PDB file of C-alpha atoms in Angstrom:
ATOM      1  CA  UNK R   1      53.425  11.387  59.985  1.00  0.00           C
ATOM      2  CA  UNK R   2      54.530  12.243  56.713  1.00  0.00           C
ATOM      3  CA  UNK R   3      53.700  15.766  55.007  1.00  0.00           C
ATOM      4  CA  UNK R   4      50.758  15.266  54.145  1.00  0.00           C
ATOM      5  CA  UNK R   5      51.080  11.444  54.235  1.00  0.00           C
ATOM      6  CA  UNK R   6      50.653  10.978  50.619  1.00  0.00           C
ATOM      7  CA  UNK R   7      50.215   7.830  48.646  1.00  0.00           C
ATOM      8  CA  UNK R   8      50.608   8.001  45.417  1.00  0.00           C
ATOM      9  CA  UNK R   9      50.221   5.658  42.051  1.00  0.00           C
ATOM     10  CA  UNK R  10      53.385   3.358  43.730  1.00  0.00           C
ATOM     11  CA  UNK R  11      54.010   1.834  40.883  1.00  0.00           C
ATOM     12  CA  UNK R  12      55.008   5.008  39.003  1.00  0.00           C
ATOM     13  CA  UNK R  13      57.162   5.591  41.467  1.00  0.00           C
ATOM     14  CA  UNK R  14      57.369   9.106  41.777  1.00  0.00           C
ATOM     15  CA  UNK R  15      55.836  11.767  43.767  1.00  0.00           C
ATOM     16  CA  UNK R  16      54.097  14.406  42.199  1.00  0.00           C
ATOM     17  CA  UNK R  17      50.621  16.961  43.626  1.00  0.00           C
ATOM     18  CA  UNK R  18      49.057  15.731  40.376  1.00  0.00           C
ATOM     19  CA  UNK R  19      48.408  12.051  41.215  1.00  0.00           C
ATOM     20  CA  UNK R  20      48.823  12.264  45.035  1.00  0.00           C
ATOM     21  CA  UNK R  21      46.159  10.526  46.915  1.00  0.00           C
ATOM     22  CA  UNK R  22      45.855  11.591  50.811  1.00  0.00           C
ATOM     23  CA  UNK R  23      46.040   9.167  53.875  1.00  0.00           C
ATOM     24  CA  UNK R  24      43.166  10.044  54.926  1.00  0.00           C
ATOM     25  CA  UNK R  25      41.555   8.778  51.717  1.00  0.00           C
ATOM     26  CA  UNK R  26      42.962   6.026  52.061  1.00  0.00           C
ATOM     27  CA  UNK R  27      40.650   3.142  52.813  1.00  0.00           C
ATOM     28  CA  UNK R  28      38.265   4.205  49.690  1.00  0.00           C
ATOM     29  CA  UNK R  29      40.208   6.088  47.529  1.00  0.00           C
ATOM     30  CA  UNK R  30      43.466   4.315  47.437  1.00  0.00           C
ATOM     31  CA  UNK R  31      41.249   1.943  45.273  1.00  0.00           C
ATOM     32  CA  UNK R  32      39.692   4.478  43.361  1.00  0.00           C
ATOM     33  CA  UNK R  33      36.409   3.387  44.434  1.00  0.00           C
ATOM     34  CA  UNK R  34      35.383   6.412  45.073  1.00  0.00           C
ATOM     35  CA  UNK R  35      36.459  10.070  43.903  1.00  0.00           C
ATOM     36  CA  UNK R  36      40.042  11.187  45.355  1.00  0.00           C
ATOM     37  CA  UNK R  37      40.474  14.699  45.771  1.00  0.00           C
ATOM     38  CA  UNK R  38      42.879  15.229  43.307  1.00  0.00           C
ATOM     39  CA  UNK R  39      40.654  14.354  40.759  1.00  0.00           C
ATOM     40  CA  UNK R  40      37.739  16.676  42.464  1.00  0.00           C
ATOM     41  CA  UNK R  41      40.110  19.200  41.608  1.00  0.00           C
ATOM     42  CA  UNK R  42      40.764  18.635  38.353  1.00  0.00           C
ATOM     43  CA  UNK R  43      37.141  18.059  37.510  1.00  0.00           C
ATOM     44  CA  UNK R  44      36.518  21.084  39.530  1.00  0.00           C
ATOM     45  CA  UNK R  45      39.080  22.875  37.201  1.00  0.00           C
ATOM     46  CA  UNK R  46      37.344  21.833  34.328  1.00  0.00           C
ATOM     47  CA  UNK R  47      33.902  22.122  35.382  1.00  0.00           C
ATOM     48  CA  UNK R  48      32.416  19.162  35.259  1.00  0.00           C
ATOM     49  CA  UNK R  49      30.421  17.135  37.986  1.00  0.00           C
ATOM     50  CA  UNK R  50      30.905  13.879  38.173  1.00  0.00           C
ATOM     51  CA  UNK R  51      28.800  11.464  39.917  1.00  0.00           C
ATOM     52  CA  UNK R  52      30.058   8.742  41.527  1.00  0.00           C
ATOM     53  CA  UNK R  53      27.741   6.691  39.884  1.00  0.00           C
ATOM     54  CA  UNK R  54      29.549   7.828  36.988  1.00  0.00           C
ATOM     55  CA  UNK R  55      33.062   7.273  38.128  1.00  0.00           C
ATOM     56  CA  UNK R  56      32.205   3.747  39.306  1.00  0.00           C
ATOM     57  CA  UNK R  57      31.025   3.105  35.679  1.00  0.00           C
ATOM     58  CA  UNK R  58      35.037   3.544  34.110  1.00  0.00           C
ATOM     59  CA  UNK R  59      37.548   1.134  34.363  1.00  0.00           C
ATOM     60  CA  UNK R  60      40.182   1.325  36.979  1.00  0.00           C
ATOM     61  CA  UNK R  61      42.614   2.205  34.726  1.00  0.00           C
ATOM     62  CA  UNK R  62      40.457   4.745  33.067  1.00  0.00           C
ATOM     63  CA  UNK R  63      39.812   6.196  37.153  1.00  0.00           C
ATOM     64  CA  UNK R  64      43.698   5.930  37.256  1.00  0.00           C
ATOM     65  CA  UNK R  65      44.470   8.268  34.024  1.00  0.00           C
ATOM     66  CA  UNK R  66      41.611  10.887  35.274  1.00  0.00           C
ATOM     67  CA  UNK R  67      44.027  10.746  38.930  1.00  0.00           C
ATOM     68  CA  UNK R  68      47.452  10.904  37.217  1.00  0.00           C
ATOM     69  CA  UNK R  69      46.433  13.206  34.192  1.00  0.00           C
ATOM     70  CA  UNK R  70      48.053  16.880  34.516  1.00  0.00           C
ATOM     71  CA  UNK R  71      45.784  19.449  34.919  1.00  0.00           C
ATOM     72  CA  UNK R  72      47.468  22.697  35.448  1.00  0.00           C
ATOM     73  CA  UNK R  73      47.844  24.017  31.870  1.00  0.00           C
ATOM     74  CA  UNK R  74      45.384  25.512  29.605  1.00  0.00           C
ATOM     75  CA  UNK R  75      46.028  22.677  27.061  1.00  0.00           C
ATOM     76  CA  UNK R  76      46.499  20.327  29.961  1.00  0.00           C
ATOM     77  CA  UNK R  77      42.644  21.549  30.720  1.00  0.00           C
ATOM     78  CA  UNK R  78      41.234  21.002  27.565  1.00  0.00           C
ATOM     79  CA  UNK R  79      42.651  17.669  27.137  1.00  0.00           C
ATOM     80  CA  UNK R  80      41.246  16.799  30.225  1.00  0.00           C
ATOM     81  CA  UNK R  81      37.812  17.871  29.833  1.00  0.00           C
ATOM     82  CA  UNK R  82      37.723  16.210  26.907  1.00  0.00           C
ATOM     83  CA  UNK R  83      38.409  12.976  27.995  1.00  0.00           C
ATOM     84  CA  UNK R  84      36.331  13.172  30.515  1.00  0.00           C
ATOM     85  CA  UNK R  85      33.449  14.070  28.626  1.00  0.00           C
ATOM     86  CA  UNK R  86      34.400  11.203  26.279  1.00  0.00           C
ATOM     87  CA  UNK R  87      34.510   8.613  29.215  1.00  0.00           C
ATOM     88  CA  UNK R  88      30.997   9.908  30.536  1.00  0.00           C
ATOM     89  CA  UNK R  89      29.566   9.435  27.337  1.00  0.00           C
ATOM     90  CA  UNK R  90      31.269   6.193  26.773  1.00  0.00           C
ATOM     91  CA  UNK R  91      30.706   4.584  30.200  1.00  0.00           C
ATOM     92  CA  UNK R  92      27.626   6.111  31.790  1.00  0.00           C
ATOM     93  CA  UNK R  93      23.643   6.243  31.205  1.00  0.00           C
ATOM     94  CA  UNK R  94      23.568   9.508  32.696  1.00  0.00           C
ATOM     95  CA  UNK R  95      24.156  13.119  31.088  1.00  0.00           C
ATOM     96  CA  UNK R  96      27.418  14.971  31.470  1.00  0.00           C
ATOM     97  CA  UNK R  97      26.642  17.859  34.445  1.00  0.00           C
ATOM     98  CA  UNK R  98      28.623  20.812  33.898  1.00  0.00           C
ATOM     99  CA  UNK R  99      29.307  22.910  36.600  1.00  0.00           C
ATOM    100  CA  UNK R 100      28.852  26.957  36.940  1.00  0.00           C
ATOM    101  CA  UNK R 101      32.087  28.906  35.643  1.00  0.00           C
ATOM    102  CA  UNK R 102      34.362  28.487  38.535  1.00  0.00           C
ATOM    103  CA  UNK R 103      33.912  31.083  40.898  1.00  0.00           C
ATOM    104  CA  UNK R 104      34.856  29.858  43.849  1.00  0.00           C
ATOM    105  CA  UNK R 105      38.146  28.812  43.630  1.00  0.00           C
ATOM    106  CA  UNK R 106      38.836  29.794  46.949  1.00  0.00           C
ATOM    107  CA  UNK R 107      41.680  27.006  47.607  1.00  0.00           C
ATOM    108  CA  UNK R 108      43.728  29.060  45.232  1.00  0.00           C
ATOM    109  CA  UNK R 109      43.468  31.878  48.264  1.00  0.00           C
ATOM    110  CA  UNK R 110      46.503  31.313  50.792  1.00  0.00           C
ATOM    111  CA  UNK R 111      45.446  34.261  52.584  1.00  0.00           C
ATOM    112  CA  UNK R 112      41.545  33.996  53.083  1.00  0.00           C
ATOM    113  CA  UNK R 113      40.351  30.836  54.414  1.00  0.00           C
ATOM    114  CA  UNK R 114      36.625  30.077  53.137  1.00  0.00           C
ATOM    115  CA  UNK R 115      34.096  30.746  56.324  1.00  0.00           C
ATOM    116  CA  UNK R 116      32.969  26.930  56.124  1.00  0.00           C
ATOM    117  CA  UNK R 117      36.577  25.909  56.842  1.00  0.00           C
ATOM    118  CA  UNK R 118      35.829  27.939  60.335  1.00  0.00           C
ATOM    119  CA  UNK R 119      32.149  26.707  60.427  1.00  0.00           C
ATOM    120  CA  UNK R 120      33.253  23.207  60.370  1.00  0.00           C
ATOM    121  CA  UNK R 121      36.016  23.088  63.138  1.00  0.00           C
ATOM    122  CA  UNK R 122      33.942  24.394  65.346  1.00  0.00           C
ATOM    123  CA  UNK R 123      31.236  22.284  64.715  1.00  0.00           C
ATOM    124  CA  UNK R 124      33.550  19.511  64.860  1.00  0.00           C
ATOM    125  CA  UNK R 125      35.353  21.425  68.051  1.00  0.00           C
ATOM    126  CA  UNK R 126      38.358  21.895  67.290  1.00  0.00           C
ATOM    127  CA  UNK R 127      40.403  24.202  66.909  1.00  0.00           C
ATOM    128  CA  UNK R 128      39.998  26.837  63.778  1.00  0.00           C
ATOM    129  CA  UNK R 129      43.407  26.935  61.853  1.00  0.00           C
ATOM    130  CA  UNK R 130      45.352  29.706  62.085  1.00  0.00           C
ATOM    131  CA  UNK R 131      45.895  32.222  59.072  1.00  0.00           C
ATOM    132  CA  UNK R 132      49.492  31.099  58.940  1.00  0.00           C
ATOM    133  CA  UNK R 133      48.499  27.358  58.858  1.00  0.00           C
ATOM    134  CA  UNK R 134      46.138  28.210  56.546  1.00  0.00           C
ATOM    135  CA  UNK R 135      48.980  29.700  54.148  1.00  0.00           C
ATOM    136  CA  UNK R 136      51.520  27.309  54.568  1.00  0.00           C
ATOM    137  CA  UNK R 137      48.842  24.292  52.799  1.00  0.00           C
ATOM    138  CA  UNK R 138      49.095  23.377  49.951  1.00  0.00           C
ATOM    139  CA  UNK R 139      46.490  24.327  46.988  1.00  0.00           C
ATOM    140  CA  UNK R 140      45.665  20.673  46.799  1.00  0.00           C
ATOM    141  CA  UNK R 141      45.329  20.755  51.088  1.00  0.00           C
ATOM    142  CA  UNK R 142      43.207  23.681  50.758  1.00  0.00           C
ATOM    143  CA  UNK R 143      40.923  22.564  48.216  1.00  0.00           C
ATOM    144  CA  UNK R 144      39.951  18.927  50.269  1.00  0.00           C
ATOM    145  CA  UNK R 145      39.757  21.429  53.908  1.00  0.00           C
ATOM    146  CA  UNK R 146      36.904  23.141  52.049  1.00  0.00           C
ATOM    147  CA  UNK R 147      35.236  20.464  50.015  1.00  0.00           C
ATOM    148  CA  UNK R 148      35.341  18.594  53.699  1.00  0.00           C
ATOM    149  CA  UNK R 149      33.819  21.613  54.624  1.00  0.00           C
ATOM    150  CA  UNK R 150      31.169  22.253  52.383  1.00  0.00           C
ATOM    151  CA  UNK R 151      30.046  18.428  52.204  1.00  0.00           C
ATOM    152  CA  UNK R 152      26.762  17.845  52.156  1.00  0.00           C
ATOM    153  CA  UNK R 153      27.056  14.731  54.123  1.00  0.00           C
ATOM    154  CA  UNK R 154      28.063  13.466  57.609  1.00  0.00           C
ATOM    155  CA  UNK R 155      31.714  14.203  57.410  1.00  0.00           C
ATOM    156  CA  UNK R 156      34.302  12.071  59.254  1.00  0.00           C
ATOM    157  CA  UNK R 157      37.241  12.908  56.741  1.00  0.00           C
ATOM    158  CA  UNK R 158      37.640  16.861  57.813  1.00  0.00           C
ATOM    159  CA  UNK R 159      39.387  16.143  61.598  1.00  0.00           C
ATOM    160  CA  UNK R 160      42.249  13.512  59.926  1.00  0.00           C
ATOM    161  CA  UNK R 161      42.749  15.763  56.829  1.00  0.00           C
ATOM    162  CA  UNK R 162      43.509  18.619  59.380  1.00  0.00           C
ATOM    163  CA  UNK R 163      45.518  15.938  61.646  1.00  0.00           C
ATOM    164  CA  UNK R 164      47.022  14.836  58.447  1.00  0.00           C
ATOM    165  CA  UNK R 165      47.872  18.477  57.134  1.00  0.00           C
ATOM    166  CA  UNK R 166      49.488  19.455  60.672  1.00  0.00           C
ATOM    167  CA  UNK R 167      46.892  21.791  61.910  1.00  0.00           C
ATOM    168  CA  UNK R 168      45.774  19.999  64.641  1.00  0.00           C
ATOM    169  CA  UNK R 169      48.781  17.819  67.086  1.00  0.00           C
ATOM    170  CA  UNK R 170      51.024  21.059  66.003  1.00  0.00           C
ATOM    171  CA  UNK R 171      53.250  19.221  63.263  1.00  0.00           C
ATOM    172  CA  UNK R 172      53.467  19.087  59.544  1.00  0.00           C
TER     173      UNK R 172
END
């Protein structure tokens, strides 16, 4: 399996953590039918909820510009925000939910894994990753682990993103 087993925008033909869309997303977000995890990041980042109700209101090119749009600069930030807040208010019937200042950026933490993270491979029983698997993810890996984690629905997605990320089947 490839690291990670990314697909990205193939057409752009590059590879980059900004517009990478995991295997395990494959089947629903390779279409950007629903929300990819790279853009729950960035709207994460920015703090802005999006429903999917809302997402499934923009165009897929507009859902392809909020996957492929840097995000990891303060200007980068702002001009993301902003166009997000301009799609929402172009495309959807619903109000723009903003999201508390971001405290729990805990993806950003290659040293403390998040208790769900444990929470959930037990419940799922397998085994918890280790503090050095942990660590060795990436920010993007760490962030979908834990918003796998913390879903609020039945979660299929959380075993093949650890398959996917080498913690489980011992390889990256």
């Amino acid at each position: 399996m490839k690291n990670a087993s990314l697909l990205m925008a193939e057409r752009a033909g590059t590879m980059s953590e900004s517009s990478m869309i995991f295997e395990f997303e494959r089947d629903f977000a390779g279409s950007l039918r629903c929300i990819p995890m790279i853009a729950r990041q960035k709207l994460d980042i920015v703090g802005i909820k999006m429903t999917l109700r809302q997402w499934s209101r923009l165009s897929r090119e507009e859902r392809g510009r909020l996957v492929e749009m840097p995000c990891d600069t303060s200007a980068g930030q702002e001009a993301y925000r902003a166009l997000v807040l301009d799609l929402i208010a172009a495309r959807a019937d619903e109000p723009v939910r903003f999201l508390p200042p971001q405290t729990l950026a805990d993806w950003r933490e290659e040293d403390c894994m998040p208790e769900a993270v444990s929470i959930q491979a037990r419940a799922d029983g397998v085994p918890v990753p280790a503090p050095e698997q942990w660590a060795r993810l990436s920010p993007l890996e760490r962030f979908a682990l834990i918003k796998l984690a913390r879903s609020k629905h039945e979660n299929e997605n959380f075993v093949p993103a650890l398959k996917e990320f080498g913690i489980l089947q011992g390889e990256r």
